[in-house]
Amino acid sequence: MEYSILAGLCEYLEKTPARLKKVSAIARILRRTDDSALPAVVLLLQGRVFPPWHEKEIGIAGQLMLKIVSASTGYSETDIQKHYKKLGDFGLVIEKLASEKKQKTLFSKGLTVSKVVENLQKLAYTEGQGSQERKGQLVSELLSSAQPTEAKYIVRTILGELRMGVEKGVVRDAIAKAYFSEIVWDEKKIIRLLGKQNKKILDHDSIVEKLSGKEKITKKEYDAFRERNTVDKGKITDRGLWRAKGGYDYVLAEDNEESRKIKKRINDAVEWAWFLRPDYGEVALLARQKGLEGLEKASLEVGKPVEVLLAEKAPSLEEAIKAFDKPAIEVKFDGARAQIHKKGKEIWIYTRRLENITKQFPDLVDLAQKCVRARECIIEGELMAFDPKTSKPLPFQALSQRIHRKYDIPQMAMEIPVQMHLFDAIHIDGRQLFDLSLGKRRRMLEDIIVPVKGRFDLAEQVITKDIKAAEGFYRKAIEAGQEGVMVKNLEASYQPGRRVAGGWLKVKPTLETLDAAIIGGLWGTGKRAGWIGSLILGIRKPNTSEFLVCGMLGTGIKEKKGNKDDLTFEELTKMLKPYIYHDEGGEVKIRPKIVIEVAYEEIQKSPNYDSGYALRFPRFIRLRDDKGIEDADDLDRLEKIYRMQKGKTDQKGRTEQKGRTEQKGKTEQKGGNI
Ligand code: AMP
């Protein structure tokens, strides 16, 4: 397939905010893509060249891109930087420069989708000495054959900045639309359908005929409709719904309810296959080649990650216990979800976001090889870092250091050892366990694990409906520095990729919001060009007017005004501009004048910020224009919440002392490293 077709589609998707139109446009292209190009097209549409779990990444950042764009257009790096500053996007820069230069170098040969994916995949495998140059050549080869629009999307794909609003749900719906019938039941829509040409339509239960009986359609119209299209009368079958293999373009359903049921079945089948094989390229092929039955019978593959069951929030421990007949309570560990796959001697480890972290955890691989008795299996648990001296759990950041480590991994594994708390099994020795109850899955898990205490063990479980016993367990979990507890329904099956009512309920203390000052920001790029796109948050140094950085925030502020209470980036930028006192390299420093209320998931220790702490996933709640800067929260309050959140009251002395020394070092650096 020509890459220009895909670039044209990308251009359309970028300009078209309406979700349904995006879905239809993608479906049209999917229908005309042949099997061999289908996986590549689906990946590129999502801005990827590898499926999500693949270990490799393209690995080209702004600086190298600057050099590449300069080399392939002949403009100096300074010139390109100037254009970049104005346009805020390398994609737009290359498009502009390529259109100016097109007579000389462009249009030498047509690019195919496969060639683009091939070169971009090679980028990820280009390592070692001279790799920068070779990467440059791979990109330049594409850019020199690309038309301006194609060049724009190649560059954006490389930088991971596609921004077309093609999220997972859009791809799922597009696959459903491409390969299965459209279900119509509404009279008006059916009447509109009469104007179609060369379509295959299943007039289920003679719905059109019935309408003509009601004189909504004249006999003449009906005859003309039948002449222009192939209209059959008959039952709705799986095969009939499978448009890709001779089924119908449109199926007329009796009423809204029937239509909803059929649509849901199609969407669920596509989604189910995605949960088990999270690569829409593969799912698209399966839908086209095997239809509904193929999707519904999709099976997981040991070695490739599966979308996991998620937890819902419970309002209180009491309500969580009441929700199930047989509740099992487990500690909610403060680590990272890990999915361990075993096939013979081979082990893979994936995170909940399907990242492959096998290489980073040779110690865990070793434990899994020794302690799992099944020939092949997929088991799950929470991975946690612990202090080798005290054996106490370490906060999530320690584990995060291990997840992101690329070198000296064995050394790091000794400094920050990990422990695995296993809590579920979804596949054991050729058997998918989704339909079994948690109670049964847990017993099967126990049967295949030879535990090593403190390193590789099953998560402790208390089965009780007694609120006193549950509260005792909860308190112990919080005091041990864990997040809270999970209350699980022992009778529930496993539903991959879903937060299901009746499955898992998480109970953790809620955190109060903070009133922080805006003390800096980063100029946005792309759609946010010209606005301050991320805010640097400050917390007051106690009893002073000085502010210390405690996080970056971009969530909760809107690009467009949806309702009157929304705050847009544009409004905020206008508000902040008078207080900017330093503007360099895309970053601004702002005098603390404006206070905002911020919610967040958690407070973490952070060596990167001069407060010594970072708000995890902060989001904007509202402007506190009723508050002066002296009313903004200070570091003492933040530390108090930090201790509460961690249940650190018992270890208060230790935590405070550690916090103070870290912080002292940092505040002296002033300004901090953002
Ligand atoms: P949340 O991320 O707040 O939605 O909570 C769900 C996450 O809690 C899971 O994805 C796991 O990573 C984590 N977790 C910690 N302990 C457990 C446990 N005992 N059972 C299930 N999930 C757990």
Short mmCIF file of C-alpha atoms in Angstrom, two decimals, residues 51-378:
data_model
loop_
_atom_site.label_atom_id
_atom_site.label_comp_id
_atom_site.label_asym_id
_atom_site.label_seq_id
_atom_site.Cartn_x
_atom_site.Cartn_y
_atom_site.Cartn_z
CA PRO A 51 3.17 -3.72 19.12
CA PRO A 52 2.85 -2.17 22.58
CA TRP A 53 4.74 -4.91 24.42
CA HIS A 54 7.74 -4.93 22.16
CA GLU A 55 11.04 -4.20 23.90
CA LYS A 56 12.28 -1.89 21.20
CA GLU A 57 11.59 1.80 20.77
CA ILE A 58 12.49 4.07 17.89
CA GLY A 59 14.75 6.14 20.14
CA ILE A 60 15.15 9.44 18.29
CA ALA A 61 14.64 12.64 20.24
CA GLY A 62 14.43 16.31 19.27
CA GLN A 63 18.18 16.98 19.05
CA LEU A 64 18.94 14.21 16.58
CA MET A 65 15.81 15.06 14.63
CA LEU A 66 17.10 18.60 14.27
CA LYS A 67 20.26 17.25 12.64
CA ILE A 68 18.33 14.87 10.41
CA VAL A 69 15.89 17.53 9.23
CA SER A 70 18.83 19.82 8.56
CA ALA A 71 20.70 17.15 6.59
CA SER A 72 17.73 16.10 4.52
CA THR A 73 16.55 19.62 3.66
CA GLY A 74 19.88 21.38 3.36
CA TYR A 75 18.83 24.13 5.81
CA SER A 76 21.13 24.99 8.73
CA GLU A 77 20.25 23.80 12.22
CA THR A 78 19.83 27.42 13.31
CA ASP A 79 17.32 28.02 10.53
CA ILE A 80 15.42 24.93 11.50
CA GLN A 81 15.40 25.92 15.13
CA LYS A 82 13.87 29.25 14.12
CA HIS A 83 11.10 27.54 12.20
CA TYR A 84 10.60 25.15 15.08
CA LYS A 85 10.18 27.96 17.55
CA LYS A 86 7.48 29.44 15.36
CA LEU A 87 5.64 26.24 14.48
CA GLY A 88 6.30 24.20 17.63
CA ASP A 89 6.42 20.92 15.74
CA PHE A 90 9.13 19.22 13.66
CA GLY A 91 6.41 17.67 11.50
CA LEU A 92 5.21 21.09 10.37
CA VAL A 93 8.80 22.30 9.89
CA ILE A 94 9.70 19.43 7.56
CA GLU A 95 6.43 19.80 5.67
CA LYS A 96 7.08 23.48 5.06
CA LEU A 97 10.72 23.05 4.08
CA ALA A 98 10.02 19.99 1.96
CA SER A 99 7.36 21.85 -0.05
CA GLU A 100 9.84 24.65 -0.71
CA LYS A 101 12.51 22.19 -1.83
CA LYS A 102 10.33 19.69 -3.59
CA GLN A 103 11.60 20.45 -7.11
CA LYS A 104 15.09 19.40 -6.20
CA THR A 105 14.93 16.27 -4.14
CA LEU A 106 11.45 15.01 -3.66
CA PHE A 107 9.19 12.68 -5.59
CA SER A 108 12.03 10.41 -6.59
CA LYS A 109 9.96 7.30 -5.88
CA GLY A 110 6.71 6.37 -4.18
CA LEU A 111 6.96 5.24 -0.57
CA THR A 112 5.08 2.19 0.61
CA VAL A 113 3.74 1.60 4.10
CA SER A 114 5.98 -1.46 4.44
CA LYS A 115 9.10 0.54 3.54
CA VAL A 116 8.26 3.17 6.17
CA VAL A 117 7.71 0.56 8.88
CA GLU A 118 10.82 -1.35 7.82
CA ASN A 119 13.11 1.69 8.11
CA LEU A 120 11.53 2.90 11.35
CA GLN A 121 11.87 -0.55 12.90
CA LYS A 122 15.52 -0.64 11.85
CA LEU A 123 16.05 2.58 13.81
CA ALA A 124 15.29 0.72 17.00
CA TYR A 125 17.90 -1.94 16.22
CA THR A 126 20.61 0.55 15.28
CA GLU A 127 22.92 0.74 18.26
CA GLY A 128 26.57 1.28 19.14
CA GLN A 129 29.25 3.27 17.41
CA GLY A 130 28.14 5.31 14.44
CA SER A 131 24.51 4.56 15.20
CA GLN A 132 23.49 8.22 15.09
CA GLU A 133 24.74 8.45 11.54
CA ARG A 134 23.08 5.25 10.43
CA LYS A 135 19.83 6.33 12.04
CA GLY A 136 20.11 9.61 10.17
CA GLN A 137 20.55 7.73 6.89
CA LEU A 138 17.53 5.54 7.52
CA VAL A 139 15.32 8.56 8.14
CA SER A 140 16.81 10.61 5.32
CA GLU A 141 16.19 7.76 2.90
CA LEU A 142 12.49 7.99 3.75
CA LEU A 143 12.34 11.77 3.78
CA SER A 144 14.03 12.13 0.41
CA SER A 145 11.36 9.95 -1.20
CA ALA A 146 8.50 11.56 0.70
CA GLN A 147 6.03 14.18 -0.36
CA PRO A 148 5.67 17.05 2.15
CA THR A 149 2.63 15.59 3.91
CA GLU A 150 4.23 12.16 4.07
CA ALA A 151 7.41 13.70 5.54
CA LYS A 152 5.32 15.43 8.21
CA TYR A 153 3.77 12.17 9.39
CA ILE A 154 7.01 10.20 9.20
CA VAL A 155 8.71 12.75 11.45
CA ARG A 156 5.80 12.84 13.87
CA THR A 157 5.70 9.05 14.05
CA ILE A 158 9.40 8.95 14.85
CA LEU A 159 8.99 11.50 17.63
CA GLY A 160 5.82 9.87 18.96
CA GLU A 161 3.81 13.06 18.32
CA LEU A 162 1.03 11.94 16.01
CA ARG A 163 -1.87 13.48 17.95
CA MET A 164 -4.73 12.34 15.69
CA GLY A 165 -7.08 11.27 18.45
CA VAL A 166 -6.87 7.63 17.38
CA GLU A 167 -7.17 6.02 20.76
CA LYS A 168 -7.73 2.31 21.29
CA GLY A 169 -11.52 2.55 21.17
CA VAL A 170 -11.43 4.25 17.77
CA VAL A 171 -9.33 1.44 16.29
CA ARG A 172 -11.59 -1.18 17.84
CA ASP A 173 -14.71 0.42 16.37
CA ALA A 174 -13.01 0.88 12.99
CA ILE A 175 -12.14 -2.84 12.84
CA ALA A 176 -15.74 -3.70 13.74
CA LYS A 177 -17.04 -1.36 11.06
CA ALA A 178 -14.57 -2.50 8.41
CA TYR A 179 -15.27 -6.20 8.58
CA PHE A 180 -18.79 -6.53 9.99
CA SER A 181 -22.20 -5.31 8.88
CA GLU A 182 -23.59 -1.98 9.94
CA ILE A 183 -26.76 -2.56 11.96
CA VAL A 184 -29.65 -0.22 11.21
CA TRP A 185 -33.02 -0.12 12.92
CA ASP A 186 -34.13 3.49 13.00
CA GLU A 187 -36.86 4.24 10.40
CA LYS A 188 -35.25 7.45 9.26
CA LYS A 189 -31.93 5.71 8.74
CA ILE A 190 -33.60 2.88 6.89
CA ILE A 191 -35.27 5.37 4.58
CA ARG A 192 -31.90 7.03 4.00
CA LEU A 193 -30.49 3.61 3.19
CA LEU A 194 -32.90 3.39 0.27
CA GLY A 195 -30.67 5.81 -1.64
CA LYS A 196 -27.63 3.48 -1.50
CA GLN A 197 -26.19 1.70 -4.50
CA ASN A 198 -24.51 -1.66 -4.94
CA LYS A 199 -24.85 -2.68 -1.33
CA LYS A 200 -25.74 -6.03 0.16
CA ILE A 201 -28.57 -5.57 2.59
CA LEU A 202 -30.27 -8.12 4.82
CA ASP A 203 -33.87 -7.11 5.16
CA HIS A 204 -34.34 -9.10 8.33
CA ASP A 205 -37.99 -9.89 8.99
CA SER A 206 -38.86 -7.84 5.87
CA ILE A 207 -38.55 -4.56 7.71
CA VAL A 208 -38.42 -2.45 4.55
CA GLU A 209 -41.46 -4.19 3.24
CA LYS A 210 -43.30 -3.45 6.46
CA LEU A 211 -42.40 0.22 6.14
CA SER A 212 -43.71 0.24 2.60
CA GLY A 213 -46.91 -1.24 3.97
CA LYS A 214 -47.15 1.76 6.29
CA GLU A 215 -46.82 3.97 3.22
CA LYS A 216 -43.56 5.53 4.41
CA ILE A 217 -42.05 4.12 1.26
CA THR A 218 -43.86 3.93 -2.01
CA LYS A 219 -43.86 0.74 -4.02
CA LYS A 220 -41.87 2.54 -6.72
CA GLU A 221 -39.16 3.55 -4.23
CA TYR A 222 -39.03 0.05 -2.87
CA ASP A 223 -38.63 -1.50 -6.31
CA ALA A 224 -35.94 1.01 -7.25
CA PHE A 225 -34.10 0.23 -4.01
CA ARG A 226 -34.15 -3.47 -4.75
CA GLU A 227 -32.93 -2.88 -8.24
CA ARG A 228 -29.94 -0.81 -7.14
CA ASN A 229 -28.92 -3.12 -4.30
CA THR A 230 -28.90 -6.79 -3.43
CA VAL A 231 -31.62 -7.09 -0.84
CA ASP A 232 -32.21 -10.45 0.84
CA LYS A 233 -34.77 -11.53 3.34
CA GLY A 234 -33.66 -13.92 6.04
CA LYS A 235 -32.27 -14.51 9.52
CA ILE A 236 -29.29 -12.74 11.06
CA THR A 237 -26.41 -15.18 11.36
CA ASP A 238 -22.74 -14.80 12.31
CA ARG A 239 -21.80 -15.40 8.72
CA GLY A 240 -24.32 -12.82 7.52
CA LEU A 241 -22.76 -10.24 9.82
CA TRP A 242 -19.28 -10.90 8.44
CA ARG A 243 -19.07 -8.35 5.67
CA ALA A 244 -15.44 -9.21 4.91
CA LYS A 245 -16.39 -12.69 3.67
CA GLY A 246 -19.58 -12.27 1.71
CA GLY A 247 -21.86 -11.12 4.55
CA TYR A 248 -24.00 -7.99 4.38
CA ASP A 249 -22.98 -4.31 4.31
CA TYR A 250 -26.16 -3.48 6.21
CA VAL A 251 -28.36 -5.61 8.40
CA LEU A 252 -31.75 -4.28 9.37
CA ALA A 253 -32.67 -4.98 12.97
CA GLU A 254 -36.15 -5.05 14.38
CA ASP A 255 -35.65 -2.42 17.05
CA ASN A 256 -33.09 -0.50 19.03
CA GLU A 257 -32.63 -3.26 21.54
CA GLU A 258 -31.87 -5.90 18.93
CA SER A 259 -29.52 -3.51 17.15
CA ARG A 260 -27.69 -2.71 20.39
CA LYS A 261 -27.29 -6.37 21.23
CA ILE A 262 -25.77 -7.19 17.84
CA LYS A 263 -23.47 -4.16 17.88
CA LYS A 264 -22.34 -5.00 21.39
CA ARG A 265 -21.59 -8.56 20.41
CA ILE A 266 -19.41 -7.40 17.51
CA ASN A 267 -17.57 -4.77 19.60
CA ASP A 268 -17.10 -7.16 22.50
CA ALA A 269 -15.64 -9.79 20.20
CA VAL A 270 -13.08 -7.35 18.79
CA GLU A 271 -12.26 -6.12 22.28
CA TRP A 272 -11.97 -9.61 23.70
CA ALA A 273 -9.44 -10.56 21.03
CA TRP A 274 -7.53 -7.35 21.82
CA PHE A 275 -7.42 -8.11 25.55
CA LEU A 276 -5.90 -11.50 24.85
CA ARG A 277 -3.69 -10.35 21.95
CA PRO A 278 -3.12 -6.63 22.52
CA ASP A 279 -2.04 -5.85 19.00
CA TYR A 280 -4.74 -4.41 16.79
CA GLY A 281 -2.84 -5.47 13.65
CA GLU A 282 -3.33 -9.10 14.66
CA VAL A 283 -6.93 -8.45 15.72
CA ALA A 284 -7.74 -6.82 12.37
CA LEU A 285 -6.36 -9.85 10.52
CA LEU A 286 -8.32 -12.19 12.77
CA ALA A 287 -11.55 -10.25 12.18
CA ARG A 288 -11.07 -10.26 8.44
CA GLN A 289 -9.95 -13.88 8.12
CA LYS A 290 -11.93 -15.65 10.84
CA GLY A 291 -14.90 -13.42 11.61
CA LEU A 292 -16.86 -13.33 14.87
CA GLU A 293 -16.15 -16.91 15.73
CA GLY A 294 -12.42 -16.41 15.32
CA LEU A 295 -12.45 -13.32 17.54
CA GLU A 296 -14.54 -14.93 20.25
CA LYS A 297 -12.32 -17.99 20.32
CA ALA A 298 -9.11 -15.98 20.36
CA SER A 299 -6.64 -17.45 22.77
CA LEU A 300 -3.72 -15.92 24.57
CA GLU A 301 -0.17 -16.85 23.76
CA VAL A 302 2.32 -17.51 26.54
CA GLY A 303 5.09 -14.94 26.03
CA LYS A 304 2.78 -12.15 24.86
CA PRO A 305 1.12 -9.97 27.50
CA VAL A 306 -2.58 -9.99 28.29
CA GLU A 307 -4.68 -7.01 29.40
CA VAL A 308 -5.31 -7.46 33.10
CA LEU A 309 -8.35 -7.32 35.37
CA LEU A 310 -8.65 -3.93 37.04
CA ALA A 311 -9.99 -2.80 40.37
CA GLU A 312 -12.89 -0.50 41.22
CA LYS A 313 -12.83 1.97 44.09
CA ALA A 314 -14.89 1.16 47.16
CA PRO A 315 -16.32 4.01 49.24
CA SER A 316 -15.32 2.24 52.46
CA LEU A 317 -13.99 -1.01 53.80
CA GLU A 318 -17.38 -1.83 55.26
CA GLU A 319 -19.15 -1.43 51.93
CA ALA A 320 -16.50 -3.48 50.18
CA ILE A 321 -16.98 -6.34 52.63
CA LYS A 322 -20.74 -6.14 52.26
CA ALA A 323 -20.53 -6.26 48.47
CA PHE A 324 -19.56 -9.93 48.28
CA ASP A 325 -20.81 -13.15 49.82
CA LYS A 326 -17.29 -14.47 50.04
CA PRO A 327 -14.83 -11.59 50.32
CA ALA A 328 -11.10 -12.24 50.40
CA ILE A 329 -8.94 -9.40 51.70
CA GLU A 330 -5.37 -8.89 50.58
CA VAL A 331 -2.82 -6.15 51.18
CA LYS A 332 -2.75 -3.60 48.38
CA PHE A 333 1.01 -3.50 47.94
CA ASP A 334 2.70 -0.30 46.86
CA GLY A 335 4.60 -1.70 43.91
CA ALA A 336 3.95 -2.49 40.27
CA ARG A 337 1.74 -5.14 38.77
CA ALA A 338 3.80 -7.84 37.12
CA GLN A 339 2.63 -10.57 34.78
CA ILE A 340 5.01 -13.50 34.69
CA HIS A 341 4.94 -15.79 31.67
CA LYS A 342 6.73 -19.12 31.74
CA LYS A 343 7.24 -21.57 28.88
CA GLY A 344 9.73 -24.29 29.68
CA LYS A 345 12.85 -22.47 30.81
CA GLU A 346 11.84 -19.21 29.18
CA ILE A 347 10.44 -16.37 31.30
CA TRP A 348 8.90 -13.03 30.33
CA ILE A 349 7.82 -10.27 32.69
CA TYR A 350 5.35 -7.56 31.71
CA THR A 351 3.90 -4.55 33.48
CA ARG A 352 0.23 -3.68 33.55
CA ARG A 353 0.88 -1.32 30.64
CA LEU A 354 2.27 -4.29 28.71
CA GLU A 355 5.88 -3.15 28.82
CA ASN A 356 8.43 -5.93 28.66
CA ILE A 357 10.65 -5.61 31.74
CA THR A 358 12.25 -9.07 31.62
CA LYS A 359 15.78 -7.74 31.09
CA GLN A 360 15.58 -5.40 34.06
CA PHE A 361 14.73 -8.21 36.51
CA PRO A 362 17.18 -11.12 36.13
CA ASP A 363 16.64 -11.88 39.85
CA LEU A 364 12.92 -12.32 39.34
CA VAL A 365 13.48 -14.42 36.21
CA ASP A 366 15.71 -16.66 38.29
CA LEU A 367 13.13 -16.99 41.05
CA ALA A 368 10.36 -17.74 38.56
CA GLN A 369 12.46 -20.43 36.92
CA LYS A 370 13.08 -22.08 40.28
CA CYS A 371 9.78 -21.57 42.07
CA VAL A 372 7.12 -22.16 39.41
CA ARG A 373 6.36 -25.80 38.89
CA ALA A 374 4.08 -25.50 35.85
CA ARG A 375 5.49 -26.30 32.40
CA GLU A 376 3.86 -23.17 31.10
CA CYS A 377 1.76 -20.52 32.77
CA ILE A 378 0.81 -16.86 33.14
#
